[in-house]
Amino acid sequence: MNFRLRSRARVDALSLQDNEQSLLDSYFTQLLIDDELTLERCKGRVFEGFSEPYINFPPTHKFILGTNDYVNDRIPSYTDRILFYAKDESRVRPVKYDCLWEEKSSDHKPVYGIFTLRVLEQRY
């Protein structure tokens, strides 16, 4: 996907050295205010009916290869996402949604999701 954050200011405010989870959670919530995909979904313009687990990790694009440093001339963004569709959302429960921060072989950090699915028994 090519949705981006509209502003770099909130990204630059993040100190990844600060691991206090309550501060990070608040920070990620603030980042999503500028997230184009979140905004377009809220307006009902794209991916209507799809869900996404809560994001509690830093933007996953665009990095200088071999580092955890963002490219200076681009706004870091959440270009790697997991959206899911379920007629009954109670059948899909996100357990974990995160990125592999230690991965440095790409300008993206891969994201992954772990879900619990409730499957209905099919009777023939």
GROMACS .gro file of C-alpha atoms in nm:
model
  124
    1MET     CA    1   0.000   0.000   0.000
    2ASN     CA    2   0.115   0.350  -0.060
    3PHE     CA    3  -0.063   0.534   0.222
    4ARG     CA    4   0.164   0.759   0.424
    5LEU     CA    5   0.179   0.975   0.733
    6ARG     CA    6   0.097   1.334   0.640
    7SER     CA    7   0.354   1.493   0.871
    8ARG     CA    8   0.700   1.408   0.995
    9ALA     CA    9   0.675   1.616   1.315
   10ARG     CA   10   0.523   1.343   1.534
   11VAL     CA   11   0.766   1.083   1.401
   12ASP     CA   12   1.065   1.301   1.484
   13ALA     CA   13   0.935   1.338   1.840
   14LEU     CA   14   0.966   0.963   1.900
   15SER     CA   15   1.259   0.849   2.106
   16LEU     CA   16   1.292   0.478   2.040
   17GLN     CA   17   1.529   0.465   2.335
   18ASP     CA   18   1.235   0.538   2.567
   19ASN     CA   19   1.078   0.198   2.626
   20GLU     CA   20   0.807   0.301   2.872
   21GLN     CA   21   0.512   0.130   2.704
   22SER     CA   22   0.247   0.378   2.822
   23LEU     CA   23   0.435   0.663   2.653
   24LEU     CA   24   0.486   0.459   2.337
   25ASP     CA   25   0.117   0.360   2.319
   26SER     CA   26   0.016   0.725   2.346
   27TYR     CA   27   0.271   0.818   2.082
   28PHE     CA   28   0.148   0.558   1.831
   29THR     CA   29  -0.211   0.675   1.883
   30GLN     CA   30  -0.095   1.028   1.798
   31LEU     CA   31   0.083   0.905   1.484
   32LEU     CA   32  -0.236   0.749   1.350
   33ILE     CA   33  -0.401   1.093   1.350
   34ASP     CA   34  -0.177   1.168   1.050
   35ASP     CA   35  -0.208   0.826   0.885
   36GLU     CA   36  -0.370   0.847   0.541
   37LEU     CA   37  -0.505   0.491   0.546
   38THR     CA   38  -0.668   0.539   0.886
   39LEU     CA   39  -0.821   0.870   0.773
   40GLU     CA   40  -0.954   0.728   0.446
   41ARG     CA   41  -1.100   0.422   0.621
   42CYS     CA   42  -1.274   0.645   0.878
   43LYS     CA   43  -1.429   0.843   0.591
   44GLY     CA   44  -1.549   0.517   0.432
   45ARG     CA   45  -1.350   0.575   0.113
   46VAL     CA   46  -1.132   0.262   0.114
   47PHE     CA   47  -1.141  -0.093   0.251
   48GLU     CA   48  -1.494  -0.056   0.383
   49GLY     CA   49  -1.578  -0.343   0.618
   50PHE     CA   50  -1.214  -0.433   0.677
   51SER     CA   51  -1.050  -0.419   1.018
   52GLU     CA   52  -0.695  -0.366   1.133
   53PRO     CA   53  -0.550  -0.452   1.472
   54TYR     CA   54  -0.431  -0.161   1.684
   55ILE     CA   55  -0.085  -0.042   1.575
   56ASN     CA   56   0.160  -0.017   1.862
   57PHE     CA   57   0.488  -0.014   1.672
   58PRO     CA   58   0.687   0.258   1.492
   59PRO     CA   59   0.642   0.337   1.122
   60THR     CA   60   0.788   0.057   0.910
   61HIS     CA   61   0.914   0.251   0.606
   62LYS     CA   62   1.154   0.400   0.480
   63PHE     CA   63   1.488   0.306   0.635
   64ILE     CA   64   1.849   0.344   0.535
   65LEU     CA   65   1.954  -0.010   0.445
   66GLY     CA   66   2.135  -0.192   0.724
   67THR     CA   67   2.015   0.050   0.993
   68ASN     CA   68   1.717   0.146   1.206
   69ASP     CA   69   1.746   0.505   1.082
   70TYR     CA   70   1.474   0.661   0.870
   71VAL     CA   71   1.565   0.813   0.534
   72ASN     CA   72   1.582   1.189   0.590
   73ASP     CA   73   1.401   1.307   0.277
   74ARG     CA   74   1.092   1.085   0.325
   75ILE     CA   75   0.820   1.090   0.588
   76PRO     CA   76   0.834   0.758   0.776
   77SER     CA   77   0.509   0.570   0.722
   78TYR     CA   78   0.308   0.256   0.784
   79THR     CA   79   0.316   0.120   0.429
   80ASP     CA   80   0.307  -0.244   0.540
   81ARG     CA   81  -0.028  -0.335   0.695
   82ILE     CA   82  -0.252  -0.630   0.774
   83LEU     CA   83  -0.622  -0.572   0.711
   84PHE     CA   84  -0.879  -0.847   0.747
   85TYR     CA   85  -1.242  -0.893   0.661
   86ALA     CA   86  -1.485  -1.101   0.862
   87LYS     CA   87  -1.864  -1.105   0.836
   88ASP     CA   88  -1.869  -1.163   1.211
   89GLU     CA   89  -1.577  -0.981   1.374
   90SER     CA   90  -1.621  -1.184   1.692
   91ARG     CA   91  -1.475  -1.480   1.499
   92VAL     CA   92  -1.140  -1.308   1.447
   93ARG     CA   93  -0.936  -1.188   1.744
   94PRO     CA   94  -0.598  -1.023   1.692
   95VAL     CA   95  -0.347  -1.160   1.942
   96LYS     CA   96  -0.035  -0.977   1.821
   97TYR     CA   97   0.034  -0.718   1.551
   98ASP     CA   98   0.393  -0.603   1.534
   99CYS     CA   99   0.697  -0.542   1.319
  100LEU     CA  100   1.036  -0.711   1.312
  101TRP     CA  101   1.239  -0.410   1.420
  102GLU     CA  102   1.566  -0.602   1.416
  103GLU     CA  103   1.534  -0.680   1.040
  104LYS     CA  104   1.771  -0.453   0.847
  105SER     CA  105   1.798  -0.611   0.500
  106SER     CA  106   1.528  -0.391   0.346
  107ASP     CA  107   1.408  -0.032   0.358
  108HIS     CA  108   1.088  -0.173   0.512
  109LYS     CA  109   1.041  -0.346   0.848
  110PRO     CA  110   0.821  -0.654   0.794
  111VAL     CA  111   0.497  -0.669   0.988
  112TYR     CA  112   0.324  -0.979   1.117
  113GLY     CA  113  -0.002  -1.067   1.280
  114ILE     CA  114  -0.114  -1.353   1.501
  115PHE     CA  115  -0.488  -1.414   1.516
  116THR     CA  116  -0.724  -1.649   1.693
  117LEU     CA  117  -1.004  -1.766   1.465
  118ARG     CA  118  -1.333  -1.914   1.576
  119VAL     CA  119  -1.437  -2.164   1.310
  120LEU     CA  120  -1.792  -2.286   1.291
  121GLU     CA  121  -1.844  -2.657   1.257
  122GLN     CA  122  -1.980  -2.749   0.915
  123ARG     CA  123  -2.250  -3.014   0.925
  124TYR     CA  124  -2.325  -3.209   0.610
   0.00000   0.00000   0.00000
